[in-house]
mmCIF file of C-alpha atoms in Angstrom:
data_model
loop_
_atom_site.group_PDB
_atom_site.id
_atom_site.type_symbol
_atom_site.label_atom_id
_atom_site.label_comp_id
_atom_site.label_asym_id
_atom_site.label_seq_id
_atom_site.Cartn_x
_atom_site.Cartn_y
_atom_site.Cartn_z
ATOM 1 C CA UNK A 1128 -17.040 -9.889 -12.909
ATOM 2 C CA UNK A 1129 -13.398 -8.723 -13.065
ATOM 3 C CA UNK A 1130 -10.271 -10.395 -11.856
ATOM 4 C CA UNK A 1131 -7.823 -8.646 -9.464
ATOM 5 C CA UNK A 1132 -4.249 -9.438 -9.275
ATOM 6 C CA UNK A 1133 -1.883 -8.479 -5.956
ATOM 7 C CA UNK A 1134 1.461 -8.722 -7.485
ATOM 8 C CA UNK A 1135 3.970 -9.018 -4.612
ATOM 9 C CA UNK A 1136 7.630 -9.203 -4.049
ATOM 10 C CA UNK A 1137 6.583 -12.767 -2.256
ATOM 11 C CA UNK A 1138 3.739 -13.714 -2.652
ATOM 12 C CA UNK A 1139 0.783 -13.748 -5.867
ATOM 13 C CA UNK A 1140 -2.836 -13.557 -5.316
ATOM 14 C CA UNK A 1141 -5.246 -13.425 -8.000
ATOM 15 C CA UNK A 1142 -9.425 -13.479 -6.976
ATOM 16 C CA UNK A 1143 -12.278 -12.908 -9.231
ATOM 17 C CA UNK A 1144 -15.271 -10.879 -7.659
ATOM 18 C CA UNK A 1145 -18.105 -9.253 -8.323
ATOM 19 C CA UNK A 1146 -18.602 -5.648 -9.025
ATOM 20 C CA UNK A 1147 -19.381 -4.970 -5.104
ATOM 21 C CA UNK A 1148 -16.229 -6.029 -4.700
ATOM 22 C CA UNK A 1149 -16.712 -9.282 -2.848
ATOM 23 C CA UNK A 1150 -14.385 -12.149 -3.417
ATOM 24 C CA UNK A 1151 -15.739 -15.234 -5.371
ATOM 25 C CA UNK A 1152 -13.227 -17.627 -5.921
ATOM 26 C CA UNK A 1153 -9.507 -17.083 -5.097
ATOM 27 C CA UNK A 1154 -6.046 -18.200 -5.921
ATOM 28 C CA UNK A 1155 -2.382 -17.663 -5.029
ATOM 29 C CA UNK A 1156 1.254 -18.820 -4.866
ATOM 30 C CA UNK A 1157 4.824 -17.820 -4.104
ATOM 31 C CA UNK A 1158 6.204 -14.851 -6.593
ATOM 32 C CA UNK A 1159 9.498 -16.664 -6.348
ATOM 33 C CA UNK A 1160 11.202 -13.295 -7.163
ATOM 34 C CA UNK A 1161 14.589 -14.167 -7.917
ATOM 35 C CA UNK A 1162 13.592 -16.442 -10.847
ATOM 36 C CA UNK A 1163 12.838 -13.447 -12.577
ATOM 37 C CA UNK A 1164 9.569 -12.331 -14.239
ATOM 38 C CA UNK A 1165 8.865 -14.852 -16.847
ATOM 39 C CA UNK A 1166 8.076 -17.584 -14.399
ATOM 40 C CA UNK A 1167 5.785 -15.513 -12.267
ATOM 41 C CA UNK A 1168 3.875 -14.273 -15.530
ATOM 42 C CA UNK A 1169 3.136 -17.331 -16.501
ATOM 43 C CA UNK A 1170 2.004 -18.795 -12.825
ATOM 44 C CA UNK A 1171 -0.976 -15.454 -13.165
ATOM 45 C CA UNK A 1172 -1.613 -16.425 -16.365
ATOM 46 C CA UNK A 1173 -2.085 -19.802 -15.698
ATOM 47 C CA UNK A 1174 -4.198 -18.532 -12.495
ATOM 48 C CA UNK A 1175 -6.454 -16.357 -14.438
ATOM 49 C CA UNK A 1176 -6.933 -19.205 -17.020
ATOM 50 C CA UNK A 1177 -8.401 -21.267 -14.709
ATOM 51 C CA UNK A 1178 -10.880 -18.463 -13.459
ATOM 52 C CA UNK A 1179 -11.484 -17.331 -16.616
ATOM 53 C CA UNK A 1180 -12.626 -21.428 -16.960
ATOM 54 C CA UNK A 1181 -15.089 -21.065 -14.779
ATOM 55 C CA UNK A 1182 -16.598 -17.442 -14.455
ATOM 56 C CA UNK A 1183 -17.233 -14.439 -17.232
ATOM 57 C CA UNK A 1184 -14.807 -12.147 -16.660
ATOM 58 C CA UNK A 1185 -14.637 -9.126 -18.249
ATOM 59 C CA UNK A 1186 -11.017 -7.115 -17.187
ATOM 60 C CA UNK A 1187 -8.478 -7.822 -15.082
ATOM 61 C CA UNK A 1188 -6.443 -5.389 -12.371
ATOM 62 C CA UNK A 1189 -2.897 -5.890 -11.113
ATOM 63 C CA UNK A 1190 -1.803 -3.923 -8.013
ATOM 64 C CA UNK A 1191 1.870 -4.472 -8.398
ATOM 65 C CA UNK A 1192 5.163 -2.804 -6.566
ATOM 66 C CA UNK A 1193 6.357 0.567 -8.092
ATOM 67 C CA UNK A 1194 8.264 2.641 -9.776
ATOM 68 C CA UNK A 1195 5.486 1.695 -12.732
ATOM 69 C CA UNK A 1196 3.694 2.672 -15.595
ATOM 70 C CA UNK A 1197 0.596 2.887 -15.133
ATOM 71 C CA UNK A 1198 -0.641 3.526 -18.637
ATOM 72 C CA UNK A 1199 1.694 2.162 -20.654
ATOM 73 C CA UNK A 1200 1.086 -1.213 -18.530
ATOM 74 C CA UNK A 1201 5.043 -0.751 -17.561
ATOM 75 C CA UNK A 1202 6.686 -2.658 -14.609
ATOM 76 C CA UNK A 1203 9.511 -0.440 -14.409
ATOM 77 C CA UNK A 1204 12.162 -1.530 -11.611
ATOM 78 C CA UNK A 1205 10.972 -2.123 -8.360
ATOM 79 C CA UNK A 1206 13.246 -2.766 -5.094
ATOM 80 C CA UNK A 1207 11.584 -6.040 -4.293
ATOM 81 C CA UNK A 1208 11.087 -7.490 -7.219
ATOM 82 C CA UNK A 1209 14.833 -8.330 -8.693
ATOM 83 C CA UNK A 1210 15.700 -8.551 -12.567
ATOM 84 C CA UNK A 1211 11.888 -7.108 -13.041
ATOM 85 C CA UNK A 1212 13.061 -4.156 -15.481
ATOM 86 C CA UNK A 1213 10.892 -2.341 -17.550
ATOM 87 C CA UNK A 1214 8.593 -4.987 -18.362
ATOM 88 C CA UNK A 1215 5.254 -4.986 -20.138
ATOM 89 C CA UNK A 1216 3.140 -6.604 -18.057
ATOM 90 C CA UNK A 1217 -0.524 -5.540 -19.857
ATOM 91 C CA UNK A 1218 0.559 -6.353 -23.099
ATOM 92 C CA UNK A 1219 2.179 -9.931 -22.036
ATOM 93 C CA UNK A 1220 -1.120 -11.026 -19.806
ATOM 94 C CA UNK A 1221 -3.384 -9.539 -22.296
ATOM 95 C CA UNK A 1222 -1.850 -11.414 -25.527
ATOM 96 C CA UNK A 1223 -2.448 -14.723 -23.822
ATOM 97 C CA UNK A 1224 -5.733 -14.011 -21.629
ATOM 98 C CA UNK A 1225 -7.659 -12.015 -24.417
ATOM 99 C CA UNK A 1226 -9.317 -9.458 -22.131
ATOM 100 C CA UNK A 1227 -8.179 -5.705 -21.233
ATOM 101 C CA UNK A 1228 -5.668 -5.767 -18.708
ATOM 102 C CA UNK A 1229 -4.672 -2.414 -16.431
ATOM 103 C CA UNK A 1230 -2.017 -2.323 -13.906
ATOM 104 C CA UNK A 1231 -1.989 0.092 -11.076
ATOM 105 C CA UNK A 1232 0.436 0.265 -7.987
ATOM 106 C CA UNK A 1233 -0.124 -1.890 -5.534
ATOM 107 C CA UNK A 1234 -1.041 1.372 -2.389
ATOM 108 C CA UNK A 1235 -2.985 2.852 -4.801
ATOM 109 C CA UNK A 1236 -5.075 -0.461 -5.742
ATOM 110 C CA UNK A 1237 -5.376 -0.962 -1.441
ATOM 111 C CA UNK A 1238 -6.471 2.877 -1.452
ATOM 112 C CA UNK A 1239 -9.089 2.250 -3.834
ATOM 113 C CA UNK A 1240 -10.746 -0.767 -1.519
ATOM 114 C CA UNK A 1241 -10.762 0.741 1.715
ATOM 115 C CA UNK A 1242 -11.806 4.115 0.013
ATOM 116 C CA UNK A 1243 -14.705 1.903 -1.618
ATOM 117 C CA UNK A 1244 -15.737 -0.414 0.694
ATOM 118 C CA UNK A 1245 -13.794 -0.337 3.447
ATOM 119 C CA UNK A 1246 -12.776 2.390 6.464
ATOM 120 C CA UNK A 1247 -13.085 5.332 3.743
ATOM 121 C CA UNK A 1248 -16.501 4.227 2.636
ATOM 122 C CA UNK A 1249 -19.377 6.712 2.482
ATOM 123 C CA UNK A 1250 -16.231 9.428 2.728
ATOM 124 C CA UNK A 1251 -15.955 11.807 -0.054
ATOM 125 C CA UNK A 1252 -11.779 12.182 0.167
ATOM 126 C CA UNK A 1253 -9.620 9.160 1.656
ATOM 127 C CA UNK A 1254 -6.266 9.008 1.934
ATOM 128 C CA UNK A 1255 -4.730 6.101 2.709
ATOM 129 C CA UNK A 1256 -1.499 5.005 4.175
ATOM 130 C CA UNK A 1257 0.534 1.598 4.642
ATOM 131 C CA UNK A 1258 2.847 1.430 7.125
ATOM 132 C CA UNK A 1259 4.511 -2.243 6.328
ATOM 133 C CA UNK A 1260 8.387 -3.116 5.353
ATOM 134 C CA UNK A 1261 7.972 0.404 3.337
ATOM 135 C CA UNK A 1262 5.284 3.189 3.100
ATOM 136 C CA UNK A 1263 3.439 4.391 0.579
ATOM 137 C CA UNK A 1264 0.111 5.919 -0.046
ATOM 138 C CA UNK A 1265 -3.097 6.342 -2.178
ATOM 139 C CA UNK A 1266 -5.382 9.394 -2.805
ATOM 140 C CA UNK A 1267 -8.999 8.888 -3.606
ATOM 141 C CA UNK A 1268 -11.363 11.788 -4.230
ATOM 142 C CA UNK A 1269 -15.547 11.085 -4.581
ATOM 143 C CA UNK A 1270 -14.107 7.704 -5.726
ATOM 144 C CA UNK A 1271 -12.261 8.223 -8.016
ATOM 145 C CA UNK A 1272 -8.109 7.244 -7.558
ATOM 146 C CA UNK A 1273 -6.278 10.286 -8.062
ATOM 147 C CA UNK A 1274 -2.581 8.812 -9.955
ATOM 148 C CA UNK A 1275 -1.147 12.224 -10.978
ATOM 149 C CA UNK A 1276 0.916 12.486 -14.136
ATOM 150 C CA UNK A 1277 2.972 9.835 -13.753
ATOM 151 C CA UNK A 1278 1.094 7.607 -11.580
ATOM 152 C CA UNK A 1279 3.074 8.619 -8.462
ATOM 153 C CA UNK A 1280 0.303 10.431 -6.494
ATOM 154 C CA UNK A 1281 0.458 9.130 -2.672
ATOM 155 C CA UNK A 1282 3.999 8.167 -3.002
ATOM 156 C CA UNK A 1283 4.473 9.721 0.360
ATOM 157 C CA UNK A 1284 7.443 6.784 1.560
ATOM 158 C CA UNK A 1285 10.146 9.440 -0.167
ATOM 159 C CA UNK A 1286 8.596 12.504 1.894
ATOM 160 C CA UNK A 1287 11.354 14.487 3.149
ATOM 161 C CA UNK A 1288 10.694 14.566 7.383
ATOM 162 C CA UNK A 1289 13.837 15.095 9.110
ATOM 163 C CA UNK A 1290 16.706 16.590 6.539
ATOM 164 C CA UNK A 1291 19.319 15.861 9.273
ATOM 165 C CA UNK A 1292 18.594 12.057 9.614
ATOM 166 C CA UNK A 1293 20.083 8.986 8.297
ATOM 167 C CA UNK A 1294 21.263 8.360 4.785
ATOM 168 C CA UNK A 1295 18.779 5.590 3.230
ATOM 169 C CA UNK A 1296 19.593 3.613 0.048
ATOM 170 C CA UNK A 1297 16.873 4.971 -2.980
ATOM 171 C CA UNK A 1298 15.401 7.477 -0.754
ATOM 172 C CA UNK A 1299 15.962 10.744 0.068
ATOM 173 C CA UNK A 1300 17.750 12.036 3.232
ATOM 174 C CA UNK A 1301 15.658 11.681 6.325
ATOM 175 C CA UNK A 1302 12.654 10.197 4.026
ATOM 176 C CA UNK A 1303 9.326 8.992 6.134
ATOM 177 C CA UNK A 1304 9.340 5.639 4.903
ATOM 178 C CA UNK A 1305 13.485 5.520 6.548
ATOM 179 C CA UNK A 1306 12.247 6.569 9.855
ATOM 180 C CA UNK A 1307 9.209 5.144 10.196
ATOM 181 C CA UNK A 1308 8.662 1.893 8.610
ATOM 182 C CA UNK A 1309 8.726 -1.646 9.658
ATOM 183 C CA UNK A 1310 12.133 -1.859 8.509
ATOM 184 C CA UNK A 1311 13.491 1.426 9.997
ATOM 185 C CA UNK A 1312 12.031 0.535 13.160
ATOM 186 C CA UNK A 1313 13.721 -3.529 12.777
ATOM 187 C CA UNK A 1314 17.176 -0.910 12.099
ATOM 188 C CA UNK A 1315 16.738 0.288 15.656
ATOM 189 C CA UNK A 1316 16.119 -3.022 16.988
ATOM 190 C CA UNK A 1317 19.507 -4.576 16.697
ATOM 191 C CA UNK A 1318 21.080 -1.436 17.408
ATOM 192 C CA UNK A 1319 19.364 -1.366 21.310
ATOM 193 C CA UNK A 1320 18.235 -5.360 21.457
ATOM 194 C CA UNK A 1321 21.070 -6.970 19.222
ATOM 195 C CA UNK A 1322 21.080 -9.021 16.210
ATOM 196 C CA UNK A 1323 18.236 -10.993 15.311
ATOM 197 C CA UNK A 1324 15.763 -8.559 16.811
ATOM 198 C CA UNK A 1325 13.501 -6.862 14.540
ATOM 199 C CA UNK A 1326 10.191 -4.743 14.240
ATOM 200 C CA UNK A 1327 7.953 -7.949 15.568
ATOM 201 C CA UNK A 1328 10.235 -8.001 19.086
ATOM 202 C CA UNK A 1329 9.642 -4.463 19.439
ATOM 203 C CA UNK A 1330 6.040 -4.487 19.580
ATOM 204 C CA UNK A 1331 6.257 -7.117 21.871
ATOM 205 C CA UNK A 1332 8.459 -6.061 24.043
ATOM 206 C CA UNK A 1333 6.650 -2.885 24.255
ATOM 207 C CA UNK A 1334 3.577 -4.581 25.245
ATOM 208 C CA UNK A 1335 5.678 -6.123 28.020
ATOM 209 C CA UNK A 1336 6.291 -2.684 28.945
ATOM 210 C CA UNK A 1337 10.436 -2.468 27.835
ATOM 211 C CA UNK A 1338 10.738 1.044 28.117
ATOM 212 C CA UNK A 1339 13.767 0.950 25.033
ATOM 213 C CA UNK A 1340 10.835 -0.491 22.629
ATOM 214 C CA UNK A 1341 8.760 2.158 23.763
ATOM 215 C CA UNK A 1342 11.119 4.774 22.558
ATOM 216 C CA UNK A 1343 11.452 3.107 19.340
ATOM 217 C CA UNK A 1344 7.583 3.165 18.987
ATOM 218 C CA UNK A 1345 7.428 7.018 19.915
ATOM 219 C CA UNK A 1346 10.371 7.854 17.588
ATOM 220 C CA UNK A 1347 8.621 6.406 14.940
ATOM 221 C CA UNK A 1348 5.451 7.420 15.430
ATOM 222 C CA UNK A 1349 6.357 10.939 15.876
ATOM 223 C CA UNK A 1350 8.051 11.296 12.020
ATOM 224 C CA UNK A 1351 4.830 9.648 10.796
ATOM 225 C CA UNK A 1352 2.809 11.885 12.764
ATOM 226 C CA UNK A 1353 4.583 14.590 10.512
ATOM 227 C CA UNK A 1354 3.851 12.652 7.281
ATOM 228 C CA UNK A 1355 0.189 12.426 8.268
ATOM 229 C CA UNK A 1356 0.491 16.318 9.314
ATOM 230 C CA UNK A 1357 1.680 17.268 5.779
ATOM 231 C CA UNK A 1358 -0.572 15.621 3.757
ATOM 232 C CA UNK A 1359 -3.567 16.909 5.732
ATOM 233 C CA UNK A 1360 -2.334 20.317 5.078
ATOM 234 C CA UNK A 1361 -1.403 19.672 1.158
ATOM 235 C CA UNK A 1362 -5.276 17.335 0.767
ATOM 236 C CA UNK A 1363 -7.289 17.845 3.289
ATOM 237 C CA UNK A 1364 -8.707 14.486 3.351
ATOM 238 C CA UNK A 1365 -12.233 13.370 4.896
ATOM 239 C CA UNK A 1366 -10.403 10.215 6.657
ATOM 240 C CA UNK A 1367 -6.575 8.806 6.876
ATOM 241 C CA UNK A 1368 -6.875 5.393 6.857
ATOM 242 C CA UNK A 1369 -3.938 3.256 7.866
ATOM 243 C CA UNK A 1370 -3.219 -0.047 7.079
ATOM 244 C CA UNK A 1371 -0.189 -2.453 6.668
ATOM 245 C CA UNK A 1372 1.927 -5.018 8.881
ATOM 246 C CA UNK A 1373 3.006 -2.230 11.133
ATOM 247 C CA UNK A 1374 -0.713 -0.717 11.671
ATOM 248 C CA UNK A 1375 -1.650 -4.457 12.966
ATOM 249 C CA UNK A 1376 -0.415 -3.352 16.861
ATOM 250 C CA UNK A 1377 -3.362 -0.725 16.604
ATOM 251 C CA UNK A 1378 -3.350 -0.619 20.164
ATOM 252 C CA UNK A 1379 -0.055 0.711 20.491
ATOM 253 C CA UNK A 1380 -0.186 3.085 17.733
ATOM 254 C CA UNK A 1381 -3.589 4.750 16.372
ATOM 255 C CA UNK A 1382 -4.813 6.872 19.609
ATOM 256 C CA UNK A 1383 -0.882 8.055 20.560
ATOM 257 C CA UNK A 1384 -0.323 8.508 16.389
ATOM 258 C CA UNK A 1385 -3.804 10.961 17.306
ATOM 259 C CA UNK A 1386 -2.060 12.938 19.863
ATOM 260 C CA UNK A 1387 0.902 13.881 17.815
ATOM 261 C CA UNK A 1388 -0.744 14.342 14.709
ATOM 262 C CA UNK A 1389 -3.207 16.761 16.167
ATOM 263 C CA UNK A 1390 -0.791 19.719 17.655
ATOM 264 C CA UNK A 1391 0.801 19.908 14.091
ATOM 265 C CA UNK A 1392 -2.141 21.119 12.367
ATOM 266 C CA UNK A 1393 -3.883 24.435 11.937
ATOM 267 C CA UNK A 1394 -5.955 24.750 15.050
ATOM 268 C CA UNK A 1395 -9.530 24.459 12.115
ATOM 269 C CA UNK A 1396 -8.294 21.717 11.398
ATOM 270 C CA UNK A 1397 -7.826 19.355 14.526
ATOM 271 C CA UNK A 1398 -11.262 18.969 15.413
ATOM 272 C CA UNK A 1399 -12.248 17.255 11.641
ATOM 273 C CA UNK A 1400 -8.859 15.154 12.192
ATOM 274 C CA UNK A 1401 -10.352 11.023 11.220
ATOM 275 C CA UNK A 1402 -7.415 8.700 11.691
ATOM 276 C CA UNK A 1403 -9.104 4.885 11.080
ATOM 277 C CA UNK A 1404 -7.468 1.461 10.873
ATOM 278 C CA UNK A 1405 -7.882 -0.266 7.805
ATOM 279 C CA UNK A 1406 -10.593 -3.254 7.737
ATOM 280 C CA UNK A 1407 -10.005 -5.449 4.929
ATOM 281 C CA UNK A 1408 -6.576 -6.583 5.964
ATOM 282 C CA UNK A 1409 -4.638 -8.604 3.771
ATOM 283 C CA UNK A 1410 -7.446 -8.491 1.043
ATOM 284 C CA UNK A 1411 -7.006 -5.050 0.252
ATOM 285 C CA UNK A 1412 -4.609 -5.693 -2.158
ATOM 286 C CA UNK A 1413 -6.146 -7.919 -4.114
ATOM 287 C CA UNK A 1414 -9.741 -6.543 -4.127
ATOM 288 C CA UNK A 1415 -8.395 -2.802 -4.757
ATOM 289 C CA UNK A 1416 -6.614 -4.593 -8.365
ATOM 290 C CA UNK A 1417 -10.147 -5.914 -9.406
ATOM 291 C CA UNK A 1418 -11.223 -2.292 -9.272
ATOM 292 C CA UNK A 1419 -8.967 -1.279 -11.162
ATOM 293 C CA UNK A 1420 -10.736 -1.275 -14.748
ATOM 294 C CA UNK A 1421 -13.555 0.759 -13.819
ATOM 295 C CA UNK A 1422 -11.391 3.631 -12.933
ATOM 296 C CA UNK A 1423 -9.693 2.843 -16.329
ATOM 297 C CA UNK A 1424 -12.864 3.307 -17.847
ATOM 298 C CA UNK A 1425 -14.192 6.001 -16.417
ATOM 299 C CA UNK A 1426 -11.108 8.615 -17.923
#
């Protein structure tokens, strides 16, 4: 059995399962970010003490936000996790747990479950895609997760789709994830609906049939339709699957995401075009971490 860690910038979950995947017994609590790290290191530790009590465990993963590390175990300096600055997560777990410890980020730890056992399962190349407050991505190849050199591989959020857009803060100019994330679409919210409306009003009023929410939907949907465009062109993957907070209004999004997706590619290519929404939800995170150490193992 190995224990997976989801690391997020609000909330900890930590699950041991079996090698299948399949959650046996699972934990979590608030991150509490803004205490800084040392308290939230030693809330997993205490967490996979107590599993580590009661089932043999033999590695843990820990899907956490990036920029990261990967091999060196490194936390770097991500956005949502404040005062979290180049910190050594692997060796600090690992001195008090006494079992191999690997970090990966968190997309690419999601990509690896849905690849596995979720959507992407039985495909030979997945790529998948969270469309949440940010986006980001994770590339897994007859799986196997595919990190590049520096563990960025899938980082798609900083993809350059519109060079004449908006200014966004740690991005580059007219970047995917600033066009087409939960919180660029929240941005255009309280610029048409006022102050206090965000992403979540949008979908609704769109389902109410607001035509100003629709726009909003379209807009963003049509730069993401250009992310998904590229990266079929640079990978070639089997299956996109798409997943995050965003992704939930499936209704409104995968089949007219389809249609604009579909004109942008080579005309060989739009016929093998497999856009899927992701199926393990809010567990991806956590179940992706805890299969982690067998793609350690296998280098």
């Amino acid at each position: 059995m190995n224990i997976g860690v989801d690391l997020g910038g609000t909330n900890i979950r930590v699950a041991v399962m079996d090698d299948n995947g399949i959650i046996i017994e699972e934990l979590g609590c608030p991150t509490e970010a803004e205490n800084g790290p040392l308290p939230a290191i030693e809330k997993i530790i205490a967490m996979i003490q107590s599993l580590q009590e009661k089932h043999a465990v033999r590695s843990v993963g820990i899907g956490a936000p990036g920029p990261l590390d990967a091999k060196k175990g490194i936390i770097i300096e991500p956005p949502n996790l404040s005062s979290w600055k180049n910190i050594e997560l692997t060796k600090m777990i690992e001195s008090a747990i006494h079992l191999p410890v690997y970090l990966e980020n968190d997309a690419n730890a999601a990509a690896l479950a849905e690849a596995l056992i979720g959507a992407g399962k039985e495909a030979e190349s997945v790529f998948y895609i969270t469309v949440s407050t940010g986006i980001g991505g994770g590339y897994v190849y007859n799986g196997k997760l595919i990190s590049g050199a520096q563990g960025n591989c899938g980082e798609i959020g900083n993809m350059i789709v519109d060079p004449h857009a908006i200014d966004a803060p740690n991005l580059n100019k007219g970047a995917l994830e600033a066009l087409a994330s939960g919180t660029a679409i929240g941005r255009k919210a309280e610029s048409v609906f006022g102050p206090g409306h965000g992403a979540k009003e949008v979908f609704l009023f769109a389902q109410e049939g607001n035509q100003e929410a629709a726009e909003i939907i379209d807009e963003a949907l049509s730069y993401l339709a250009m992310g998904i465009a590229n990266i079929v062109h640079t990978l070639n993957p089997e299956v996109i699957v798409l997943g995050g907070g965003v992704m939930k209004s499936k209704d409104l999004m995968l089949d007219p995401l389809k249609e604009k997706v579909v004109p942008l590619l080579y005309p060989s290519l739009r016929p093998h075009l497999k856009l899927k929404h992701a199926l393990l939800d809010q567990k991806a995170g956590v179940v992706g971490a805890g299969m982690i150490p067998r793609q350690f193992l296998q280098n």
